[in-house]
Short mmCIF file of C-alpha atoms and ligand atoms in Angstrom, two decimals:
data_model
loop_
_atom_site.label_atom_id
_atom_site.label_comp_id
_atom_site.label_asym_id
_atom_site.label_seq_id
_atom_site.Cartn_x
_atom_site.Cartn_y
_atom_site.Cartn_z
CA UNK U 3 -56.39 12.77 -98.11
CA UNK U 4 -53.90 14.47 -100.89
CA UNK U 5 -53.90 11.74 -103.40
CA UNK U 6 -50.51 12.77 -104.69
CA UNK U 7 -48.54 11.66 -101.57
CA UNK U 8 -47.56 8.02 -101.12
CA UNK U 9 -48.78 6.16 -98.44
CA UNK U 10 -48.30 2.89 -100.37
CA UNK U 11 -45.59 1.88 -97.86
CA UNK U 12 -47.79 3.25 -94.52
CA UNK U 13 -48.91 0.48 -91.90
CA UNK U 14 -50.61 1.18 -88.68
CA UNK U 15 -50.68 -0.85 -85.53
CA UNK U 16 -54.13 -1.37 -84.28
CA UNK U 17 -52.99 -0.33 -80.52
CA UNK U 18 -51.74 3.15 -82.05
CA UNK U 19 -55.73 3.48 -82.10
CA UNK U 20 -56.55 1.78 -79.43
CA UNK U 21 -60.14 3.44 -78.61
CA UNK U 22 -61.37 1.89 -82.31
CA UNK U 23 -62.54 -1.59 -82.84
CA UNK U 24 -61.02 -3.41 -85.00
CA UNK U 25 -63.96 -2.77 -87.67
CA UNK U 26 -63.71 0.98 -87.35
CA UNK U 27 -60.20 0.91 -87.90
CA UNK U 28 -60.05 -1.21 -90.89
CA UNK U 29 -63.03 0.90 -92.04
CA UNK U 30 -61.12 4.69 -91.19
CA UNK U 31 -57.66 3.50 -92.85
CA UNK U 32 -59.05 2.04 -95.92
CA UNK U 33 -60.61 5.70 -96.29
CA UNK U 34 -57.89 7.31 -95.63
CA UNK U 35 -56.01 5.25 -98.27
CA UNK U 36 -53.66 3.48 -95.44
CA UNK U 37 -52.56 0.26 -96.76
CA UNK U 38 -51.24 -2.26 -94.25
CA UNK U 39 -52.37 -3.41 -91.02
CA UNK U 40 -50.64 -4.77 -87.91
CA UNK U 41 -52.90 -6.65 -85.25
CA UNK U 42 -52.23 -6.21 -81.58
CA UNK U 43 -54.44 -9.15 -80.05
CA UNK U 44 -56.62 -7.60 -77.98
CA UNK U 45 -58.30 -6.07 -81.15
CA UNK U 46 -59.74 -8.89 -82.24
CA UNK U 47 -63.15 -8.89 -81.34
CA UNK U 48 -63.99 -12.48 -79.84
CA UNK U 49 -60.21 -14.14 -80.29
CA UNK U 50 -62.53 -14.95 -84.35
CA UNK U 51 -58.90 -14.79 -86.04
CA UNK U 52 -60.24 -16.02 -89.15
CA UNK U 53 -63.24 -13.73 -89.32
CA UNK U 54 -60.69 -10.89 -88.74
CA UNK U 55 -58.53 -11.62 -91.53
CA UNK U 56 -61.27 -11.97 -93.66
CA UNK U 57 -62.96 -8.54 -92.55
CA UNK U 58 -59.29 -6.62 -93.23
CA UNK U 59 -59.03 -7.89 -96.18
CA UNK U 60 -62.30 -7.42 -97.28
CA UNK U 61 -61.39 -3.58 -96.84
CA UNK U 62 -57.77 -3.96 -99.10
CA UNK U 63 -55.54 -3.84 -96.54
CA UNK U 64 -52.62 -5.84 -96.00
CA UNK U 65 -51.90 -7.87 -92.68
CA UNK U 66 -48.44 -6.62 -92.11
CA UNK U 67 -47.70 -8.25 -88.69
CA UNK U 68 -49.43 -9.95 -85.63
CA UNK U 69 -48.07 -8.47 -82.24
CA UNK U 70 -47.27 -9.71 -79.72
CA UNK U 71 -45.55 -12.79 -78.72
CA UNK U 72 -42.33 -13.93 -76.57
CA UNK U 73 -42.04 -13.20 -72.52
CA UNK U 74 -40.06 -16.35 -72.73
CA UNK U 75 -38.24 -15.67 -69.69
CA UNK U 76 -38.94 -17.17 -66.08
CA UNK U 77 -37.35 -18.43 -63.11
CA UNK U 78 -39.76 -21.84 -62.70
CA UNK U 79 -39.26 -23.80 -65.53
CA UNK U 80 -43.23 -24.91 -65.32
CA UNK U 81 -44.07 -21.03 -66.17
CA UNK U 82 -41.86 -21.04 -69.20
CA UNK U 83 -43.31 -24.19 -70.85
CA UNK U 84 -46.40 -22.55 -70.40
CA UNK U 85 -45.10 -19.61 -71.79
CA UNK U 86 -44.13 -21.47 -74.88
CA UNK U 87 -47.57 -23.23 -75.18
CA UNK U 88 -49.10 -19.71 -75.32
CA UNK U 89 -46.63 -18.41 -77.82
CA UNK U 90 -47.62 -21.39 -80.31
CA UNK U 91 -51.50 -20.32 -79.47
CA UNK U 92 -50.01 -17.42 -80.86
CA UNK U 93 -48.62 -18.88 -83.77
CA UNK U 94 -51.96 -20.32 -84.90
CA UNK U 95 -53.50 -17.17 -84.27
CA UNK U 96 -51.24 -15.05 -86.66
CA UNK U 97 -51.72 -18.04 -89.02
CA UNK U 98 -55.47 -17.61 -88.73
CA UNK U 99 -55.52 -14.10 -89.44
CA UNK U 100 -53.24 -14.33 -92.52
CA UNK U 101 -50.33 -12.40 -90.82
CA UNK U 102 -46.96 -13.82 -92.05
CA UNK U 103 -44.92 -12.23 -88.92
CA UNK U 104 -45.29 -12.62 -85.13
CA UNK U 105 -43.35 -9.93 -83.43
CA UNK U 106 -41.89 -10.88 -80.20
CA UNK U 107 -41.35 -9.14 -76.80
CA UNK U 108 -38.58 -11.79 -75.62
CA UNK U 109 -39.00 -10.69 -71.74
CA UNK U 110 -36.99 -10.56 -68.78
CA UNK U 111 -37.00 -11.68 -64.90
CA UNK U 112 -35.36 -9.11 -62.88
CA UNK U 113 -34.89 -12.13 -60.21
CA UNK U 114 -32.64 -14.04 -62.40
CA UNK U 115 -29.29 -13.13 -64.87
CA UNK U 116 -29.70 -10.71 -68.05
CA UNK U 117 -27.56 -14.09 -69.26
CA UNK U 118 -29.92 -17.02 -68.03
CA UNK U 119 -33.01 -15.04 -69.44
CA UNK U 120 -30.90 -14.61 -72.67
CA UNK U 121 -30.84 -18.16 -72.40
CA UNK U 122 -33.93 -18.78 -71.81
CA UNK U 123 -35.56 -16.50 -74.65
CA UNK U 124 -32.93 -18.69 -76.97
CA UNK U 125 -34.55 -22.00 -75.80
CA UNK U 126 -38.39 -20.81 -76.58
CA UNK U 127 -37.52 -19.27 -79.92
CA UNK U 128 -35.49 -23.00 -80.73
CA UNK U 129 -39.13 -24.41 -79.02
CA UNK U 130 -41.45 -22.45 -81.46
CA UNK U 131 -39.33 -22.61 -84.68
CA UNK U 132 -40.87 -25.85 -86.15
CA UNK U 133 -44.60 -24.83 -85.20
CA UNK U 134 -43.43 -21.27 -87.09
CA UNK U 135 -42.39 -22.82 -90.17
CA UNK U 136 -44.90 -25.68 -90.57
CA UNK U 137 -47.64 -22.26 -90.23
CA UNK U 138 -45.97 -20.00 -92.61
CA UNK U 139 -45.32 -17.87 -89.60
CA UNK U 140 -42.17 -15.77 -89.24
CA UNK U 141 -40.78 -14.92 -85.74
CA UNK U 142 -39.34 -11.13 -85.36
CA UNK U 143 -37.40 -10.51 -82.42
CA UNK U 144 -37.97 -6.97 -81.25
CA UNK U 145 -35.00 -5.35 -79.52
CA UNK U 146 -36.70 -2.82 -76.65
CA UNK U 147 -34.83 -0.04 -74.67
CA UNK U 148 -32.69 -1.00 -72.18
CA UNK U 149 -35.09 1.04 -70.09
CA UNK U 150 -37.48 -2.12 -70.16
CA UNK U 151 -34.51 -4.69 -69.46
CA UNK U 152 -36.35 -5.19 -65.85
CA UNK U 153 -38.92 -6.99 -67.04
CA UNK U 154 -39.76 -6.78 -70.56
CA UNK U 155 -36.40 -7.73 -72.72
CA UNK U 156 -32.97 -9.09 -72.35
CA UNK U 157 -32.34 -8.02 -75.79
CA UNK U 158 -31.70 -4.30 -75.54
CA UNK U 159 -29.80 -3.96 -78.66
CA UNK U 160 -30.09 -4.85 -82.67
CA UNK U 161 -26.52 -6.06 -82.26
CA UNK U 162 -28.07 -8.85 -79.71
CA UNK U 163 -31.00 -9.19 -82.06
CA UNK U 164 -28.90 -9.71 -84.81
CA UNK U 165 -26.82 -12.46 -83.04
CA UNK U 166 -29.97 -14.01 -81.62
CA UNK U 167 -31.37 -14.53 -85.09
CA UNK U 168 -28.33 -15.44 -86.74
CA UNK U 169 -27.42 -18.15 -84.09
CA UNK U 170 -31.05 -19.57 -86.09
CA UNK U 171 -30.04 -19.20 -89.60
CA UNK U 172 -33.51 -19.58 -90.80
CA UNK U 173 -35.26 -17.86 -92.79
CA UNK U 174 -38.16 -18.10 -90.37
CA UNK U 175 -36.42 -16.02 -87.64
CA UNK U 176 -35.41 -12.48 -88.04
CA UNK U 177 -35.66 -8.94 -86.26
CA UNK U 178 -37.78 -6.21 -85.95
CA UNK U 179 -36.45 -2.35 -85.83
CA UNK U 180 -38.13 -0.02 -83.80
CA UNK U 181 -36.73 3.31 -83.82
CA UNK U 182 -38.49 4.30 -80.46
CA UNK U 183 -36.15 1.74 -78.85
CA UNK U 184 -33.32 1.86 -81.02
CA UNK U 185 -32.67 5.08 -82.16
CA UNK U 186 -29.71 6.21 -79.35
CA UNK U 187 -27.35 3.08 -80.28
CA UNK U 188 -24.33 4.22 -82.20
CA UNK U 189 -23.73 0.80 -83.55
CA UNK U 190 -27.51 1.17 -85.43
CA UNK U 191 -26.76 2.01 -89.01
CA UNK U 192 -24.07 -0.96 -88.89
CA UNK U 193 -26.35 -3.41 -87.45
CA UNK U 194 -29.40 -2.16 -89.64
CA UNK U 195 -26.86 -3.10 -92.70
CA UNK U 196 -26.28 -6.41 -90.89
CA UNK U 197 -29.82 -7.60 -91.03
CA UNK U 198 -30.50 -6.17 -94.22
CA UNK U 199 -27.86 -7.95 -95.10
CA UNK U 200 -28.89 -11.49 -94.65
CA UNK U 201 -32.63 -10.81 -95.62
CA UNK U 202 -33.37 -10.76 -91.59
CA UNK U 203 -34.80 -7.75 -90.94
CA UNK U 204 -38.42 -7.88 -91.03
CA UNK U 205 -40.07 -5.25 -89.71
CA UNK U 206 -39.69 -1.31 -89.29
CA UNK U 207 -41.83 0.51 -86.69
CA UNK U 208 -41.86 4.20 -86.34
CA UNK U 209 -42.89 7.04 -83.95
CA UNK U 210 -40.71 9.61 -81.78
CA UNK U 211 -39.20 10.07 -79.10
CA UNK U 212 -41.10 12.99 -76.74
CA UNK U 213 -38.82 15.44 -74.99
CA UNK U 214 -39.43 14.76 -71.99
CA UNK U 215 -40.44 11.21 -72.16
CA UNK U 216 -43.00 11.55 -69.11
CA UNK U 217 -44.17 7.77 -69.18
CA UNK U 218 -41.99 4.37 -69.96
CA UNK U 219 -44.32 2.90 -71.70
CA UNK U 220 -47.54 5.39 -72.92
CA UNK U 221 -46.13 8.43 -73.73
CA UNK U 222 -44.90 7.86 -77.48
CA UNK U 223 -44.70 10.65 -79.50
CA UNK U 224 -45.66 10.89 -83.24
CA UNK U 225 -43.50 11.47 -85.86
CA UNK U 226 -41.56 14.97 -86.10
CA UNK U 227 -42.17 16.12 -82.17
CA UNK U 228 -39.44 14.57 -80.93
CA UNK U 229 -35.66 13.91 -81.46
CA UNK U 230 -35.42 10.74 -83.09
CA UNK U 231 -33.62 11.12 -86.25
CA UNK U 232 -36.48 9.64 -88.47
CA UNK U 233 -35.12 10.40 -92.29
CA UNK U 234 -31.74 9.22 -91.35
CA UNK U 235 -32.85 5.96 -89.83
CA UNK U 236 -35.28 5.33 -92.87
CA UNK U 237 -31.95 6.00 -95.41
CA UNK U 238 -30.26 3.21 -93.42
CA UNK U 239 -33.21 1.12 -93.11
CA UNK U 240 -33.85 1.43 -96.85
CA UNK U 241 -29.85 0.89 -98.08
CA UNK U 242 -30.38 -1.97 -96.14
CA UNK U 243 -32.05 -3.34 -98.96
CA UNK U 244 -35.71 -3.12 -96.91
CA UNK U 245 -38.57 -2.21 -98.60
CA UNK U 246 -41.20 -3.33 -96.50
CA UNK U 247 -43.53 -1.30 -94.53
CA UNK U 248 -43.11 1.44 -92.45
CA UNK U 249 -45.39 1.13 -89.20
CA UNK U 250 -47.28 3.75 -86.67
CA UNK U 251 -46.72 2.14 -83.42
CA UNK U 252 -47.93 5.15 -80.99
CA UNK U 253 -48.75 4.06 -77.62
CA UNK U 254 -50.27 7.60 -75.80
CA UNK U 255 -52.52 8.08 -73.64
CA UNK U 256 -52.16 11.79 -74.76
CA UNK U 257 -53.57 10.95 -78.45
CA UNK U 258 -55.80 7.90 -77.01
CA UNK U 259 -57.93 11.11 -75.57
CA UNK U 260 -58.90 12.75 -79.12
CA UNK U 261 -60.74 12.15 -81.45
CA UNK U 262 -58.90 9.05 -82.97
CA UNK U 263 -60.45 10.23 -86.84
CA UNK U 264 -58.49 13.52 -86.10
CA UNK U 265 -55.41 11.86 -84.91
CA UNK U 266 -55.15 9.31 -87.69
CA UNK U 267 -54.80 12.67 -90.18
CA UNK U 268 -52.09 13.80 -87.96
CA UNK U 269 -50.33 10.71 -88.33
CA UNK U 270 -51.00 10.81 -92.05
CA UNK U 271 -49.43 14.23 -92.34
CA UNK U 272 -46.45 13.51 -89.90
CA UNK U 273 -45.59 10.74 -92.23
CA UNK U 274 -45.60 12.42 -95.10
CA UNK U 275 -43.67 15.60 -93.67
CA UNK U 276 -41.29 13.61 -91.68
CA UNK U 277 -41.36 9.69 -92.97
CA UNK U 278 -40.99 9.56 -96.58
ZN1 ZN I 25 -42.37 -1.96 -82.05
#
Protein backbone atom coordinates (compact mmCIF):
# COMPACT_ATOMS: atom_id res chain seq x y z
CA UNK A 1 0.00 0.00 0.00
CA UNK A 2 0.95 3.91 -0.75
CA UNK A 3 2.57 4.75 2.48
CA UNK A 4 1.72 8.40 2.11
CA UNK A 5 -2.07 7.97 2.62
CA UNK A 6 -3.51 7.72 6.13
CA UNK A 7 -5.16 4.84 7.19
CA UNK A 8 -4.36 5.60 10.85
CA UNK A 9 -8.10 6.14 11.49
CA UNK A 10 -9.25 2.81 9.17
CA UNK A 11 -11.03 -0.16 11.12
CA UNK A 12 -12.48 -3.18 9.53
CA UNK A 13 -15.21 -5.44 10.74
CA UNK A 14 -14.22 -9.02 10.62
CA UNK A 15 -17.74 -9.99 8.83
CA UNK A 16 -16.80 -7.38 5.94
CA UNK A 17 -14.34 -10.47 5.27
CA UNK A 18 -16.20 -13.00 6.20
CA UNK A 19 -14.49 -15.97 4.06
CA UNK A 20 -11.04 -15.19 6.32
CA UNK A 21 -10.39 -16.58 9.71
CA UNK A 22 -9.83 -14.54 12.12
CA UNK A 23 -5.88 -15.26 11.85
CA UNK A 24 -5.77 -14.42 8.17
CA UNK A 25 -7.43 -11.33 8.70
CA UNK A 26 -5.44 -9.99 11.47
CA UNK A 27 -2.47 -11.27 9.42
CA UNK A 28 -3.77 -9.41 5.74
CA UNK A 29 -4.67 -5.96 7.60
CA UNK A 30 -1.61 -5.67 9.61
CA UNK A 31 0.11 -5.91 6.01
CA UNK A 32 -1.82 -3.77 4.56
CA UNK A 33 -1.12 -1.23 7.35
CA UNK A 34 -5.00 -1.32 8.61
CA UNK A 35 -5.04 -0.39 12.14
CA UNK A 36 -8.16 -1.28 14.11
CA UNK A 37 -10.20 -4.25 14.35
CA UNK A 38 -13.88 -4.91 15.10
CA UNK A 39 -14.90 -8.62 16.07
CA UNK A 40 -18.15 -10.05 14.84
CA UNK A 41 -18.45 -13.31 17.12
CA UNK A 42 -18.58 -15.88 14.92
CA UNK A 43 -14.86 -15.11 14.04
CA UNK A 44 -13.53 -16.25 16.89
CA UNK A 45 -12.21 -19.48 16.35
CA UNK A 46 -13.39 -21.77 19.39
CA UNK A 47 -15.51 -18.85 21.46
CA UNK A 48 -11.02 -18.60 22.98
CA UNK A 49 -11.81 -14.71 23.57
CA UNK A 50 -8.72 -14.30 25.37
CA UNK A 51 -6.50 -16.11 22.92
CA UNK A 52 -8.08 -13.79 20.27
CA UNK A 53 -7.25 -10.65 21.84
CA UNK A 54 -3.98 -11.72 22.42
CA UNK A 55 -3.39 -12.95 18.68
CA UNK A 56 -4.78 -9.22 17.33
CA UNK A 57 -2.77 -7.63 19.28
CA UNK A 58 0.12 -9.53 18.78
CA UNK A 59 -0.25 -8.22 15.05
CA UNK A 60 -0.66 -4.14 16.29
CA UNK A 61 -4.00 -3.78 15.78
CA UNK A 62 -6.44 -2.17 17.85
CA UNK A 63 -9.78 -3.90 19.11
CA UNK A 64 -12.12 -1.19 18.08
CA UNK A 65 -15.48 -2.88 18.92
CA UNK A 66 -17.11 -6.34 19.67
CA UNK A 67 -20.41 -6.85 17.58
CA UNK A 68 -23.05 -7.89 18.25
CA UNK A 69 -25.28 -7.74 21.16
CA UNK A 70 -29.06 -6.63 22.06
CA UNK A 71 -32.34 -8.52 20.42
CA UNK A 72 -33.78 -7.49 23.70
CA UNK A 73 -37.17 -7.61 22.50
CA UNK A 74 -39.82 -10.51 23.03
CA UNK A 75 -43.30 -11.19 23.69
CA UNK A 76 -42.65 -14.08 26.67
CA UNK A 77 -40.97 -12.50 29.28
CA UNK A 78 -38.93 -16.03 29.93
CA UNK A 79 -37.23 -15.39 26.29
CA UNK A 80 -36.14 -11.92 27.24
CA UNK A 81 -34.40 -12.83 30.53
CA UNK A 82 -32.70 -15.19 28.55
CA UNK A 83 -31.97 -12.74 26.16
CA UNK A 84 -30.35 -10.64 28.78
CA UNK A 85 -28.30 -13.59 30.23
CA UNK A 86 -26.81 -13.97 26.71
CA UNK A 87 -26.11 -10.32 26.28
CA UNK A 88 -23.96 -10.35 29.66
CA UNK A 89 -22.17 -13.68 28.06
CA UNK A 90 -21.56 -11.09 25.73
CA UNK A 91 -20.28 -8.66 27.95
CA UNK A 92 -17.59 -11.00 29.30
CA UNK A 93 -16.75 -11.91 25.96
CA UNK A 94 -15.92 -8.30 24.68
CA UNK A 95 -14.16 -8.01 28.09
CA UNK A 96 -12.11 -11.07 27.25
CA UNK A 97 -11.03 -9.96 24.02
CA UNK A 98 -9.98 -6.45 25.18
CA UNK A 99 -12.80 -4.67 23.20
CA UNK A 100 -14.02 -1.59 25.17
CA UNK A 101 -17.50 -1.38 23.08
CA UNK A 102 -20.34 -3.89 22.53
CA UNK A 103 -22.47 -2.73 19.71
CA UNK A 104 -26.02 -3.58 20.01
CA UNK A 105 -28.81 -4.69 17.57
CA UNK A 106 -31.75 -3.70 20.12
CA UNK A 107 -34.42 -5.98 18.09
CA UNK A 108 -37.94 -6.02 17.46
CA UNK A 109 -41.17 -8.45 17.62
CA UNK A 110 -43.39 -7.72 14.81
CA UNK A 111 -46.20 -9.50 17.14
CA UNK A 112 -46.06 -6.88 19.72
CA UNK A 113 -45.97 -2.63 19.74
CA UNK A 114 -42.88 -0.63 18.12
CA UNK A 115 -43.65 1.02 21.87
CA UNK A 116 -43.62 -2.18 24.19
CA UNK A 117 -40.40 -3.44 22.32
CA UNK A 118 -39.03 0.17 22.86
CA UNK A 119 -39.77 -0.70 26.24
CA UNK A 120 -38.48 -3.64 26.41
CA UNK A 121 -34.95 -2.85 24.73
CA UNK A 122 -34.97 0.08 27.63
CA UNK A 123 -35.39 -2.58 30.41
CA UNK A 124 -32.33 -4.95 29.08
CA UNK A 125 -29.99 -2.05 28.46
CA UNK A 126 -31.06 -0.77 32.45
CA UNK A 127 -30.44 -4.94 33.07
CA UNK A 128 -26.86 -5.01 31.54
CA UNK A 129 -25.59 -1.53 32.65
CA UNK A 130 -23.96 -2.63 35.98
CA UNK A 131 -22.34 -5.93 34.43
CA UNK A 132 -21.07 -3.16 31.54
CA UNK A 133 -19.45 -0.94 33.86
CA UNK A 134 -18.03 -3.33 36.48
CA UNK A 135 -16.21 -4.97 32.84
CA UNK A 136 -15.01 -1.82 31.37
CA UNK A 137 -17.49 -2.53 28.66
CA UNK A 138 -19.36 0.23 26.84
CA UNK A 139 -22.84 -0.44 25.32
CA UNK A 140 -23.48 1.31 21.71
CA UNK A 141 -26.89 1.34 20.59
CA UNK A 142 -27.00 0.98 16.84
CA UNK A 143 -29.91 2.74 15.15
CA UNK A 144 -30.83 0.30 11.85
CA UNK A 145 -33.13 1.28 8.87
CA UNK A 146 -36.51 1.38 9.41
CA UNK A 147 -36.46 -1.27 6.72
CA UNK A 148 -35.42 -3.82 9.57
CA UNK A 149 -38.08 -2.39 12.17
CA UNK A 150 -39.91 -6.00 11.63
CA UNK A 151 -37.69 -7.76 13.41
CA UNK A 152 -34.38 -6.42 13.96
CA UNK A 153 -34.79 -2.72 15.70
CA UNK A 154 -37.31 -0.48 17.25
CA UNK A 155 -34.81 2.19 17.10
CA UNK A 156 -34.89 3.36 13.50
CA UNK A 157 -33.50 6.70 14.09
CA UNK A 158 -30.27 8.53 15.87
CA UNK A 159 -32.87 10.89 17.27
CA UNK A 160 -34.36 7.62 19.22
CA UNK A 161 -30.79 6.53 19.83
CA UNK A 162 -29.94 9.64 21.18
CA UNK A 163 -32.95 9.72 23.62
CA UNK A 164 -32.41 6.07 24.49
CA UNK A 165 -28.90 6.79 25.68
CA UNK A 166 -29.53 9.95 27.23
CA UNK A 167 -32.54 8.60 29.31
CA UNK A 168 -28.99 6.52 30.82
CA UNK A 169 -26.76 9.39 31.38
CA UNK A 170 -23.79 7.21 31.71
CA UNK A 171 -20.94 7.30 30.35
CA UNK A 172 -21.17 3.57 29.74
CA UNK A 173 -24.08 3.87 27.25
CA UNK A 174 -23.89 5.67 24.01
CA UNK A 175 -24.67 5.22 20.14
CA UNK A 176 -23.28 3.94 17.23
CA UNK A 177 -23.64 5.77 13.60
CA UNK A 178 -23.94 3.78 10.71
CA UNK A 179 -24.29 5.63 7.62
CA UNK A 180 -25.79 2.55 5.71
CA UNK A 181 -28.79 2.96 8.02
CA UNK A 182 -28.74 6.46 8.68
CA UNK A 183 -27.78 8.32 5.90
CA UNK A 184 -31.62 9.34 4.42
CA UNK A 185 -32.71 11.08 7.89
CA UNK A 186 -32.83 14.81 7.52
CA UNK A 187 -32.58 15.32 11.21
CA UNK A 188 -28.80 13.43 10.94
CA UNK A 189 -26.30 16.23 11.04
CA UNK A 190 -28.39 17.67 14.13
CA UNK A 191 -28.51 14.52 15.95
CA UNK A 192 -24.79 13.58 14.97
CA UNK A 193 -24.00 17.13 16.85
CA UNK A 194 -26.23 15.86 19.67
CA UNK A 195 -24.18 12.86 20.52
CA UNK A 196 -21.05 14.42 19.83
CA UNK A 197 -22.16 16.64 22.00
CA UNK A 198 -22.39 14.80 25.22
CA UNK A 199 -19.31 12.51 24.45
CA UNK A 200 -22.05 9.65 23.38
CA UNK A 201 -21.30 8.80 20.18
CA UNK A 202 -19.10 5.93 19.99
CA UNK A 203 -18.81 4.43 16.97
CA UNK A 204 -18.83 5.34 13.10
CA UNK A 205 -19.37 2.57 10.53
CA UNK A 206 -19.13 3.14 6.87
CA UNK A 207 -20.02 1.59 3.46
CA UNK A 208 -22.69 2.65 0.67
CA UNK A 209 -25.65 2.45 -0.26
CA UNK A 210 -26.00 0.24 -3.82
CA UNK A 211 -28.40 1.60 -6.40
CA UNK A 212 -30.51 -0.72 -6.50
CA UNK A 213 -30.26 -2.20 -3.13
CA UNK A 214 -31.11 -5.88 -4.42
CA UNK A 215 -30.87 -7.59 -0.85
CA UNK A 216 -32.01 -6.14 2.83
CA UNK A 217 -29.44 -7.33 4.44
CA UNK A 218 -26.23 -8.69 2.02
CA UNK A 219 -26.01 -6.45 -0.60
CA UNK A 220 -23.85 -3.48 0.96
CA UNK A 221 -21.98 -1.59 -1.25
CA UNK A 222 -18.42 -0.20 -0.69
CA UNK A 223 -17.55 3.12 -0.42
CA UNK A 224 -18.04 5.56 -3.57
CA UNK A 225 -20.63 3.11 -5.67
CA UNK A 226 -23.45 4.26 -4.21
CA UNK A 227 -25.37 7.43 -3.09
CA UNK A 228 -24.65 7.86 0.39
CA UNK A 229 -23.17 11.16 0.93
CA UNK A 230 -19.90 9.81 2.62
CA UNK A 231 -17.58 13.21 2.91
CA UNK A 232 -20.50 15.12 4.15
CA UNK A 233 -21.48 12.67 6.84
CA UNK A 234 -17.71 12.31 7.94
CA UNK A 235 -17.59 16.54 8.20
CA UNK A 236 -20.55 16.18 10.60
CA UNK A 237 -19.33 13.19 12.27
CA UNK A 238 -15.94 14.85 12.78
CA UNK A 239 -17.42 18.62 13.97
CA UNK A 240 -19.03 16.49 16.23
CA UNK A 241 -15.99 16.45 18.06
CA UNK A 242 -15.40 12.42 17.03
CA UNK A 243 -12.24 11.29 16.28
CA UNK A 244 -12.50 7.77 16.61
CA UNK A 245 -12.39 5.23 13.97
CA UNK A 246 -13.92 4.99 10.87
CA UNK A 247 -15.18 1.28 10.18
CA UNK A 248 -15.70 -1.09 6.88
CA UNK A 249 -18.83 -2.82 7.72
CA UNK A 250 -19.63 -4.51 4.12
CA UNK A 251 -21.97 -7.29 4.31
CA UNK A 252 -22.02 -8.77 0.31
CA UNK A 253 -22.33 -11.67 -0.88
CA UNK A 254 -21.15 -9.97 -4.17
CA UNK A 255 -17.50 -9.20 -2.62
CA UNK A 256 -17.73 -12.44 -0.22
CA UNK A 257 -17.17 -14.26 -3.86
CA UNK A 258 -13.56 -12.69 -4.71
CA UNK A 259 -10.70 -12.98 -3.75
CA UNK A 260 -11.01 -11.32 -0.21
CA UNK A 261 -6.85 -10.12 -0.59
CA UNK A 262 -8.16 -8.27 -3.76
CA UNK A 263 -11.16 -6.84 -2.14
CA UNK A 264 -9.46 -5.61 1.01
CA UNK A 265 -7.24 -3.21 -1.62
CA UNK A 266 -10.45 -2.05 -2.99
CA UNK A 267 -11.63 -1.10 0.25
CA UNK A 268 -8.27 0.47 0.97
CA UNK A 269 -8.51 2.63 -2.12
CA UNK A 270 -12.32 3.48 -1.72
CA UNK A 271 -11.35 4.88 1.59
CA UNK A 272 -8.85 6.84 0.64
CA UNK A 273 -10.69 8.27 -2.59
CA UNK A 274 -13.96 8.62 -0.91
CA UNK A 275 -13.43 8.45 3.17
CA UNK A 276 -10.80 10.75 4.19
ZN1 LIG B 1 -23.06 -1.01 11.77
Amino acid sequence: MDSSKDYSKLCIHTITTKPWSLAEAVDNYAMAGVKGITVWQNSVPDKNFEAAGKLIRSHGLEIISYCRGGFFTEPDAEKRAHAIEDNKKMIAEAAALGAPILVLVCGSSPTQSMEDSRTQIKEGIEALLPIAENAGVKLAIEPLHPMYADNRSAINTLGQANDMAEYFNSKWVGVAVDVYHLWWDPDLEKEIARCGGNDNLLAYHICDWKIPTTDLLLDRGLMGEGCIPLQKIKNWVASAGFDGYHEVEIFSNHYWQMDQGAFLKKIMEAYDEHCL
